[in-house]
Coordinates of C-alpha atoms and ligand atoms in Angstrom, one line a residue:
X1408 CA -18.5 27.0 -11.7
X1409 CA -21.7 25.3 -9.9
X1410 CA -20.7 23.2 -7.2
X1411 CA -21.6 19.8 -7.4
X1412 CA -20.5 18.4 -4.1
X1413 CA -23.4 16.0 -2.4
X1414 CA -22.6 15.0 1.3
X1415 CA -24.5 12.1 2.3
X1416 CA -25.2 10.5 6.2
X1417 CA -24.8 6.8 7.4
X1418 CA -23.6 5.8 4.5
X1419 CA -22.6 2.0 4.4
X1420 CA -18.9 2.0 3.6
X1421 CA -18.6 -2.1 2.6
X1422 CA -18.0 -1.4 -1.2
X1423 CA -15.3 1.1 -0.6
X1424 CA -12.8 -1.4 1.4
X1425 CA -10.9 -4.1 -0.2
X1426 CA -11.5 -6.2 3.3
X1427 CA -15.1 -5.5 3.0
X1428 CA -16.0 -4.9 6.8
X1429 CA -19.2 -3.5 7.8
X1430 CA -19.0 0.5 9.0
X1431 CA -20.7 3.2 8.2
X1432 CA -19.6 6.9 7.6
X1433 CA -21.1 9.6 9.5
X1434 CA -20.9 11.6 6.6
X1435 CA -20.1 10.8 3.0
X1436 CA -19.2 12.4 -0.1
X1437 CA -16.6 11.6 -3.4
X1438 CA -14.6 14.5 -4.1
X1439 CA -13.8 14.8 -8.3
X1440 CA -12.5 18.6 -8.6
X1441 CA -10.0 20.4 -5.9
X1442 CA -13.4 22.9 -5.4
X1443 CA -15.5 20.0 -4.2
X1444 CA -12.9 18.9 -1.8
X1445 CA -12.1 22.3 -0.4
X1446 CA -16.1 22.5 -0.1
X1447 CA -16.3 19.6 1.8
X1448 CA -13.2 20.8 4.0
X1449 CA -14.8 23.6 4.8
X1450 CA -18.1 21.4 5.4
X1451 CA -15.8 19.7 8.0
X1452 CA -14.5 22.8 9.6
X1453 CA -17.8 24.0 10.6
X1454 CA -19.3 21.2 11.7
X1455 CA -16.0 20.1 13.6
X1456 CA -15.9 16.9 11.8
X1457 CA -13.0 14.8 11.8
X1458 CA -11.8 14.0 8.3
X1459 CA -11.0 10.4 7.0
X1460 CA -9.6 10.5 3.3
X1461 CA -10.2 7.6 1.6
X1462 CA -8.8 6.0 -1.6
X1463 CA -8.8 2.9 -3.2
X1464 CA -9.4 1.1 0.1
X1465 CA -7.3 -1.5 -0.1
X1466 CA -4.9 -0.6 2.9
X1467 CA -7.7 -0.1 5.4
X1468 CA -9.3 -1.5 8.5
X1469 CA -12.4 -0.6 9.3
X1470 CA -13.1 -1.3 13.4
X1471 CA -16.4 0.1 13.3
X1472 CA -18.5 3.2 12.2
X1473 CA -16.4 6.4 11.3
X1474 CA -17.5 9.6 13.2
X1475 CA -17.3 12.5 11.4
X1476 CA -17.0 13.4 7.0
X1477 CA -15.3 10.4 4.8
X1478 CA -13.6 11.8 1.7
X1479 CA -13.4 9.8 -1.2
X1480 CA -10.8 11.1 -3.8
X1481 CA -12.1 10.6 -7.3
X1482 CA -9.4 13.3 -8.5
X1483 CA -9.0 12.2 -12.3
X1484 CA -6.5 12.6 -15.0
X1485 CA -2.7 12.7 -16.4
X1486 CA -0.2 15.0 -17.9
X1487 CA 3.6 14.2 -18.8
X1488 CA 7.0 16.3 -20.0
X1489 CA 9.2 14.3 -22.0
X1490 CA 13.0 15.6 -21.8
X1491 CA 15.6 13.2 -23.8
X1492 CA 15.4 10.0 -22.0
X1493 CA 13.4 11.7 -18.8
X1494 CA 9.7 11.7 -18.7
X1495 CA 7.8 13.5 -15.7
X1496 CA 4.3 12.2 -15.6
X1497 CA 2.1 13.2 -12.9
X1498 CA -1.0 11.6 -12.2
X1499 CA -4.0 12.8 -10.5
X1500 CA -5.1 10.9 -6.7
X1501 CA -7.8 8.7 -8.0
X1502 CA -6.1 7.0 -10.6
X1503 CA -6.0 3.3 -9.9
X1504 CA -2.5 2.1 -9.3
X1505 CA -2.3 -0.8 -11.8
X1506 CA -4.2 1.1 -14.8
X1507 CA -1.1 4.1 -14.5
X1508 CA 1.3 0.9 -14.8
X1509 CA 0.0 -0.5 -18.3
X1510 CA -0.3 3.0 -19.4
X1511 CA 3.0 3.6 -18.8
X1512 CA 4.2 0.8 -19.8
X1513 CA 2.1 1.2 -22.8
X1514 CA 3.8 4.1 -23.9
X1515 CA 7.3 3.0 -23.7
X1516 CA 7.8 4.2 -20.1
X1517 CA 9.7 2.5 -17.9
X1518 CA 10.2 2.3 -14.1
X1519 CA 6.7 1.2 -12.5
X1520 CA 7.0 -2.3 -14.2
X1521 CA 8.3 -4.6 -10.7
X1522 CA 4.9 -2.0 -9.1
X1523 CA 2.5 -4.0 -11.7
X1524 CA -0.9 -5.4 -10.2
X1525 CA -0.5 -3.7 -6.4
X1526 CA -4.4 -2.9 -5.8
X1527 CA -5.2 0.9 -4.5
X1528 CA -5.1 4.3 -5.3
X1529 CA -1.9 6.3 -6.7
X1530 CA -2.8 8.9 -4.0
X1531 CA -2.1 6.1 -1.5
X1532 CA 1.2 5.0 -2.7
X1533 CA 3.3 7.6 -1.1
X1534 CA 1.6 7.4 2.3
X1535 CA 2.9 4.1 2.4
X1536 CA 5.7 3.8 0.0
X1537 CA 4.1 1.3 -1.7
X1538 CA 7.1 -1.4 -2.6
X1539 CA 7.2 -5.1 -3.8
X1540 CA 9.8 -7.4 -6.2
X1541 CA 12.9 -4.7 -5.5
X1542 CA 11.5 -1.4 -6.5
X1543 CA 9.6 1.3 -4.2
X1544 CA 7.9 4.2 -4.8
X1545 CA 10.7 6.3 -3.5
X1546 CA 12.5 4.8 -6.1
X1547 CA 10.6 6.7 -9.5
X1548 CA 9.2 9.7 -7.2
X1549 CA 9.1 13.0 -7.8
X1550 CA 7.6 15.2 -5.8
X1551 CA 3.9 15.5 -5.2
X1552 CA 0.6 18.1 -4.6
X1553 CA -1.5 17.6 -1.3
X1554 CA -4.1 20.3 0.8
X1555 CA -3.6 21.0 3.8
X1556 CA -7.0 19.8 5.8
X1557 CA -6.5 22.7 8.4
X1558 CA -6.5 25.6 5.5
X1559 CA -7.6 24.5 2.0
X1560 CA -4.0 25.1 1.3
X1561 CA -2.2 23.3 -1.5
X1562 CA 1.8 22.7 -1.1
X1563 CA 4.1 20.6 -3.2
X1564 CA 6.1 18.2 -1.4
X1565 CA 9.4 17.3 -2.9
X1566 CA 11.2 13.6 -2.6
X1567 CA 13.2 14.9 0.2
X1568 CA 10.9 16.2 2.4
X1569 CA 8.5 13.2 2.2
X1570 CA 10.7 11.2 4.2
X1571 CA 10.4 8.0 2.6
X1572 CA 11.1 4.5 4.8
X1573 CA 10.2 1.5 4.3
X1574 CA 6.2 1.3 4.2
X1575 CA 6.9 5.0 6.2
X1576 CA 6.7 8.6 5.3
X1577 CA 5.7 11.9 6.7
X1578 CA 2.3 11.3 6.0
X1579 CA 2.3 8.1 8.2
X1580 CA 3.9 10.4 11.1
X1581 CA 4.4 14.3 11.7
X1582 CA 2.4 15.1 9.2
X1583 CA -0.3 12.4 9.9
X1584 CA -3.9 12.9 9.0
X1585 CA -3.1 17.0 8.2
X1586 CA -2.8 16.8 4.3
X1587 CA -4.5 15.3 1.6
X1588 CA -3.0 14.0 -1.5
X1589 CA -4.0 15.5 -4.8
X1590 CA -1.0 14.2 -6.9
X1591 CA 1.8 12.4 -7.4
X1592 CA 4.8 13.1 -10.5
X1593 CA 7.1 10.3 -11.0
X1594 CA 10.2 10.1 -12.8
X1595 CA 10.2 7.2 -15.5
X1596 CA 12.6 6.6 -18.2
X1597 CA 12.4 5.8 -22.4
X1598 CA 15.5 3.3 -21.6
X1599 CA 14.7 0.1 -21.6
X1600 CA 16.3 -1.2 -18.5
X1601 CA 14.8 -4.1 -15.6
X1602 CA 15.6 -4.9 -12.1
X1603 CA 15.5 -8.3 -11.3
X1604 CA 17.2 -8.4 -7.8
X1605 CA 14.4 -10.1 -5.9
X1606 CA 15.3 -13.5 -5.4
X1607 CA 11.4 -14.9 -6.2
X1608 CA 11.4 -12.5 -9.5
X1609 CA 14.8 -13.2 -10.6
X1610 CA 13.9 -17.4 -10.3
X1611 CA 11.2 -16.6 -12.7
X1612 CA 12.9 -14.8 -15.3
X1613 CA 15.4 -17.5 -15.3
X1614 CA 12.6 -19.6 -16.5
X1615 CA 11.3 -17.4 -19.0
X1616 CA 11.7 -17.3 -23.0
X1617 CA 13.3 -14.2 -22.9
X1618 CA 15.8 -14.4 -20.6
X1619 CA 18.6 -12.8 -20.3
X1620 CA 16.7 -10.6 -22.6
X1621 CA 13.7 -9.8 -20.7
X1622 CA 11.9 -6.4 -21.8
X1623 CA 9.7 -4.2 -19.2
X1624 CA 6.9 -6.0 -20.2
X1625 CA 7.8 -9.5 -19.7
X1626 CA 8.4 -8.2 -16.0
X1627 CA 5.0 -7.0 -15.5
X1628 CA 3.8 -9.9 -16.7
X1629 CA 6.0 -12.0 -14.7
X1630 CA 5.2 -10.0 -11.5
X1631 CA 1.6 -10.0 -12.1
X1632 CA 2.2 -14.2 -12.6
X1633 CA 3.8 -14.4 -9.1
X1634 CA 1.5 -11.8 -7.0
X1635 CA -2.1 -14.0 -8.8
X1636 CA -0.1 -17.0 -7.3
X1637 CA 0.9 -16.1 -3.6
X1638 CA -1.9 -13.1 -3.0
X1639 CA -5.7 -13.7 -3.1
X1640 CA -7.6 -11.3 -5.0
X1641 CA -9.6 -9.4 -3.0
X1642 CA -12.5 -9.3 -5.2
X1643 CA -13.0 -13.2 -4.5
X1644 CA -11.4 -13.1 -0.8
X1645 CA -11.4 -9.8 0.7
X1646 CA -8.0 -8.5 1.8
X1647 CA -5.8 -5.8 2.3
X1648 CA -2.8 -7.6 1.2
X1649 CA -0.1 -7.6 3.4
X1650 CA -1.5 -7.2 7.6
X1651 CA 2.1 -6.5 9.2
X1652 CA 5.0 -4.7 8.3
X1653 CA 8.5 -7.0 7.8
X1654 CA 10.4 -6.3 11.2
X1655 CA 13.8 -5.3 11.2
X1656 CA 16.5 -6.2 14.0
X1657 CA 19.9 -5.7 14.5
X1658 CA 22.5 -7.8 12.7
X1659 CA 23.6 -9.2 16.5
X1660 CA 19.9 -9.9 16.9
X1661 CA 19.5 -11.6 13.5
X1662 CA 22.7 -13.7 14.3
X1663 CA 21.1 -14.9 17.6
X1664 CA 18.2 -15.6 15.8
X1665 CA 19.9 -18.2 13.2
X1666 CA 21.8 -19.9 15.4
X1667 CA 18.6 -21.2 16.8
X1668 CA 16.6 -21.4 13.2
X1669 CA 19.1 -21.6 10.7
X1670 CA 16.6 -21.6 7.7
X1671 CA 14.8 -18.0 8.9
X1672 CA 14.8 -16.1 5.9
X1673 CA 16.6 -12.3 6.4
X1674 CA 17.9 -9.7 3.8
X1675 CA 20.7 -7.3 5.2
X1676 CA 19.6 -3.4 5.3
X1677 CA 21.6 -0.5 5.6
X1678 CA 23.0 0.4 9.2
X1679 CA 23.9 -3.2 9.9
X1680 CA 19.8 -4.2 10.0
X1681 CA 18.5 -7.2 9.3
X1682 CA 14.9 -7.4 7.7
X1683 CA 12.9 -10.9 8.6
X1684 CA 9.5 -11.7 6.8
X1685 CA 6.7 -11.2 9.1
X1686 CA 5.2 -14.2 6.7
X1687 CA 8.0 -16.8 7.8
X1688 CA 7.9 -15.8 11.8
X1689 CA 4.0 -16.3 11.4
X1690 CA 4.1 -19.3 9.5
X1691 CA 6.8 -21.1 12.3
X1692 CA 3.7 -20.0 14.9
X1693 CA 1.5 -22.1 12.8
X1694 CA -1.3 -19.8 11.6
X1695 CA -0.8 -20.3 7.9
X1696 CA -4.5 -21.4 6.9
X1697 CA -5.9 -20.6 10.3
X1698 CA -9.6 -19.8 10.5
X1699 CA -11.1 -17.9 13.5
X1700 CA -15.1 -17.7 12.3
X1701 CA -15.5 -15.5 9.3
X1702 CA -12.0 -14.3 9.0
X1703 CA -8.1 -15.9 8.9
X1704 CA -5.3 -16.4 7.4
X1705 CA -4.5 -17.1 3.9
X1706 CA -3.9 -20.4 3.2
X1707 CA -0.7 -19.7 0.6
X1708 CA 0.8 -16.3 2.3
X1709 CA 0.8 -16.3 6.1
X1710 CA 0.9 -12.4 6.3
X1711 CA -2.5 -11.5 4.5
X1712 CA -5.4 -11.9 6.9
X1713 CA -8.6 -12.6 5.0
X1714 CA -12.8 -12.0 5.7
X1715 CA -13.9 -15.0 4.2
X1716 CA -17.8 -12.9 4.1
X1717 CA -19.6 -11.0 7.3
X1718 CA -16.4 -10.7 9.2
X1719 CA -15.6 -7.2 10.9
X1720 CA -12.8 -5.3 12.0
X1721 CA -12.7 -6.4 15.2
X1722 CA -12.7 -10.0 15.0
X1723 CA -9.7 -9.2 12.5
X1724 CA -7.9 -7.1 14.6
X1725 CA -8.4 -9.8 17.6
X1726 CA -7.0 -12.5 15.4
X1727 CA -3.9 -9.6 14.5
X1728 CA -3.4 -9.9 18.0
X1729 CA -3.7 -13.4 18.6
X1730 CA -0.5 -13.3 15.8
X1731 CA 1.7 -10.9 17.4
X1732 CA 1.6 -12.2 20.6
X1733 CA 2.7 -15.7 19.4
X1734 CA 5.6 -14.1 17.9
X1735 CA 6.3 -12.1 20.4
X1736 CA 6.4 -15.0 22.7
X1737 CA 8.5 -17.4 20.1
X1738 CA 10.9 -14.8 19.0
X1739 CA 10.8 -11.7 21.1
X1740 CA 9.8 -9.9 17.8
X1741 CA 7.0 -7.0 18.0
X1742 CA 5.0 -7.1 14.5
X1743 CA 3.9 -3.8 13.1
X1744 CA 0.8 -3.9 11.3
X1745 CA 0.7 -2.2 7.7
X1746 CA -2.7 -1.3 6.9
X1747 CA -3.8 2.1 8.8
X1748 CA -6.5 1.4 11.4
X1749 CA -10.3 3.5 11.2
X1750 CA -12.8 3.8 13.3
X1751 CA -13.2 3.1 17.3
X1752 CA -9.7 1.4 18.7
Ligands
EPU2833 N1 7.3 -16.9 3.6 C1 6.9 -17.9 4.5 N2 5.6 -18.2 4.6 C2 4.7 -17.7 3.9 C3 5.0 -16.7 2.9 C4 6.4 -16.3 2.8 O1 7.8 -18.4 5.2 O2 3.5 -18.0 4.0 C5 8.7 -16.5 3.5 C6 9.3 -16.9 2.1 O3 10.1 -18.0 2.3 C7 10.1 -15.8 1.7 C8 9.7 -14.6 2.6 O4 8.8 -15.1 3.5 O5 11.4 -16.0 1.9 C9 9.2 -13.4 1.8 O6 8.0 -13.7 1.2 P1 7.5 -12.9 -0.1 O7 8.5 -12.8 -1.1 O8 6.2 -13.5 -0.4 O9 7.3 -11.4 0.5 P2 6.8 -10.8 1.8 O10 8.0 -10.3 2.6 O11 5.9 -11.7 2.5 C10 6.7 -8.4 0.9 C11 5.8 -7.2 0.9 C12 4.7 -7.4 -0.2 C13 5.3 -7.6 -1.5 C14 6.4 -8.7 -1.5 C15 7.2 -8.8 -2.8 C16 5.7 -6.2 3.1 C17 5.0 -6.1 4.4 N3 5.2 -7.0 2.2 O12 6.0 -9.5 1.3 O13 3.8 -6.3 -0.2 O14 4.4 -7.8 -2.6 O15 7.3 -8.5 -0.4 O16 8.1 -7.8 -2.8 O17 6.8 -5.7 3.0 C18 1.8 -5.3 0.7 O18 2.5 -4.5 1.2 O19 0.6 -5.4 0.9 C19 2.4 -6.4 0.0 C20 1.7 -7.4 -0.5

């Protein structure tokens, strides 16, 4: 088969993250076969290039120009088993998150409905265990197909050995940076069933027609209803959606913590954790709405940062810091942030 691969240089990467910061890629190509990504591996490997994989863009900030060959996966396509009540569907790297939801759910499949309207790739979601409204992606996973950068080599990576956590797997730690994601199978269901044990999703089925009767769809709906009201879209207001990660303290540190602010919001976790919204701790430091030049904080969810147009990277990451240090000071609570970092530290 001919190749087709084209590798371009300095190549403006603005369109291809959802924060829209100004960088540029050393080198450049979009991958749409496995051949044209092992050719541009190899490409890599003997020029000595670093490789930076990119999706959807949407969990990325960009602090400056990217040395070495950007990747970007436009690996296409779909194929399913259907066992009894079990479907297996498997869907290729580049498929946009949301359209695999409302195909899905399109065909009777349920599972990814609470998942609906989360921007990106689906060869992100595992990296980061995508989650929101009670459901994860560890939740319907399968197993999934990545290469090895090193090698060219492709290995299957069951649920196990993926090492999901919250917003954590191997692919965010040992395994960081050395494999590529090709696919991803999840595990859906012909039963109708919903989970409505987030507390902002249950209130709003409560409210709905439907209720108690509510059907996959009406929870899609009502998910994509809540995320359009609390998270700017980052086709008007570049974003990456959420800019930290939710911290998570020991109950004894928790209980501390409400006896001096008995409203903080906190959801118990397993091992006698306690999970605290990053939003609420940043909101009490007074940085809801704050503007710092071309970039800041959303006005109606304290944990996305936002370019309101010719920000960059740094200036976001300075006003990252400028958070975490607050909190650090007012709670003695370290914030994590969520999207990966690119480019010169
Ligand atoms: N809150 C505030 N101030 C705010 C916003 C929220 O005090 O400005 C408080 C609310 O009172 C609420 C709590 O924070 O009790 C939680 O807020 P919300 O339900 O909006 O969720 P979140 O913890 O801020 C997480 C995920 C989102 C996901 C939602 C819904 C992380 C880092 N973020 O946000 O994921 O959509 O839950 O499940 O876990 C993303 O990862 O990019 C993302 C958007």
């Amino acid at each position: 088969m001919p190749l087709t691969l084209t590798i371009e240089k300095n190549v403006p990467l603005q369109p291809y993250n959802s924060l829209s910061l100004p960088a540029q890629a050393e080198f450049f190509c979009a991958v749409g076969s496995l051949e044209d990504l092992g050719e541009a591996l190899n490409f890599a490997k003997k020029g000595q290039l670093n490789v930076t994989p990119l999706g959807g863009g949407s969990n990325v900030v960009l602090s400056g120009d990217i040395a070495g060959l950007v990747i970007q996966l436009n690996l296409l396509g779909m194929s399913y088993a259907i066992e009894g009540a079990a479907v297996q569907v498997t869907f290729a790297a580049g498929e946009n998150w949301h359209r695999t939801v409302i195909t899905t759910l399109q065909k009777g499949w349920f599972g990814m409905e609470n998942l609906s309207l989360i921007p990106g790739n689906m060869g992100a979601a595992p990296i980061q265990n995508i989650g929101a409204y009670g459901v994860e992606l560890a939740d319907l996973f399968h197993s999934l197909r990545a290469m090895e950068v090193a090698t060219g080599k492709v290995v299957t990576f069951t649920k196990a050995q993926c090492q999901f956590g919250y917003r954590d797997s191997l692919f965010k730690t040992q395994c960081r940076d050395q494999y590529i994601i090709l696919d991803v199978t999840l595990s859906l269901t012909t039963e109708p069933q919903v989970n409505l044990s987030y507390p902002a999703l249950r209130s709003a089925a409560e409210g709905h027609a439907n209720y108690p009767n509510l059907t996959a769809i009406d929870v899609s709906e009502l998910v994509m209803a809540i995320r359009r009201d609390k998270l700017p879209d980052p086709l008007n207001l570049p974003n990456a959606g959420s800019f930290f990660k939710n911290p998570v303290v020991s109950a004894a540190r928790a209980a501390d913590l409400l006896l001096r602010y008995p409203d903080m919001p906190h959801f118990a976790q397993a091992l006698s954790q306690v999970k605290i919204p990053a939003a609420w701790l940043i909101d009490q430091c007074g940085f809801k709405g704050a503007i710092r030049g071309a970039v800041g904080v959303h006005s109606q969810q304290a944990l996305v940062l936002v370019n309101f147009g010719g920000g960059t990277g740094q200036q976001l990451l300075a006003l990252a810091d400028e958070i975490s240090t607050a909190v650090a000071g007012r709670f003695a609570i370290a914030l994590e942030l969520e999207p990966r970092v690119y480019g010169p530290c």
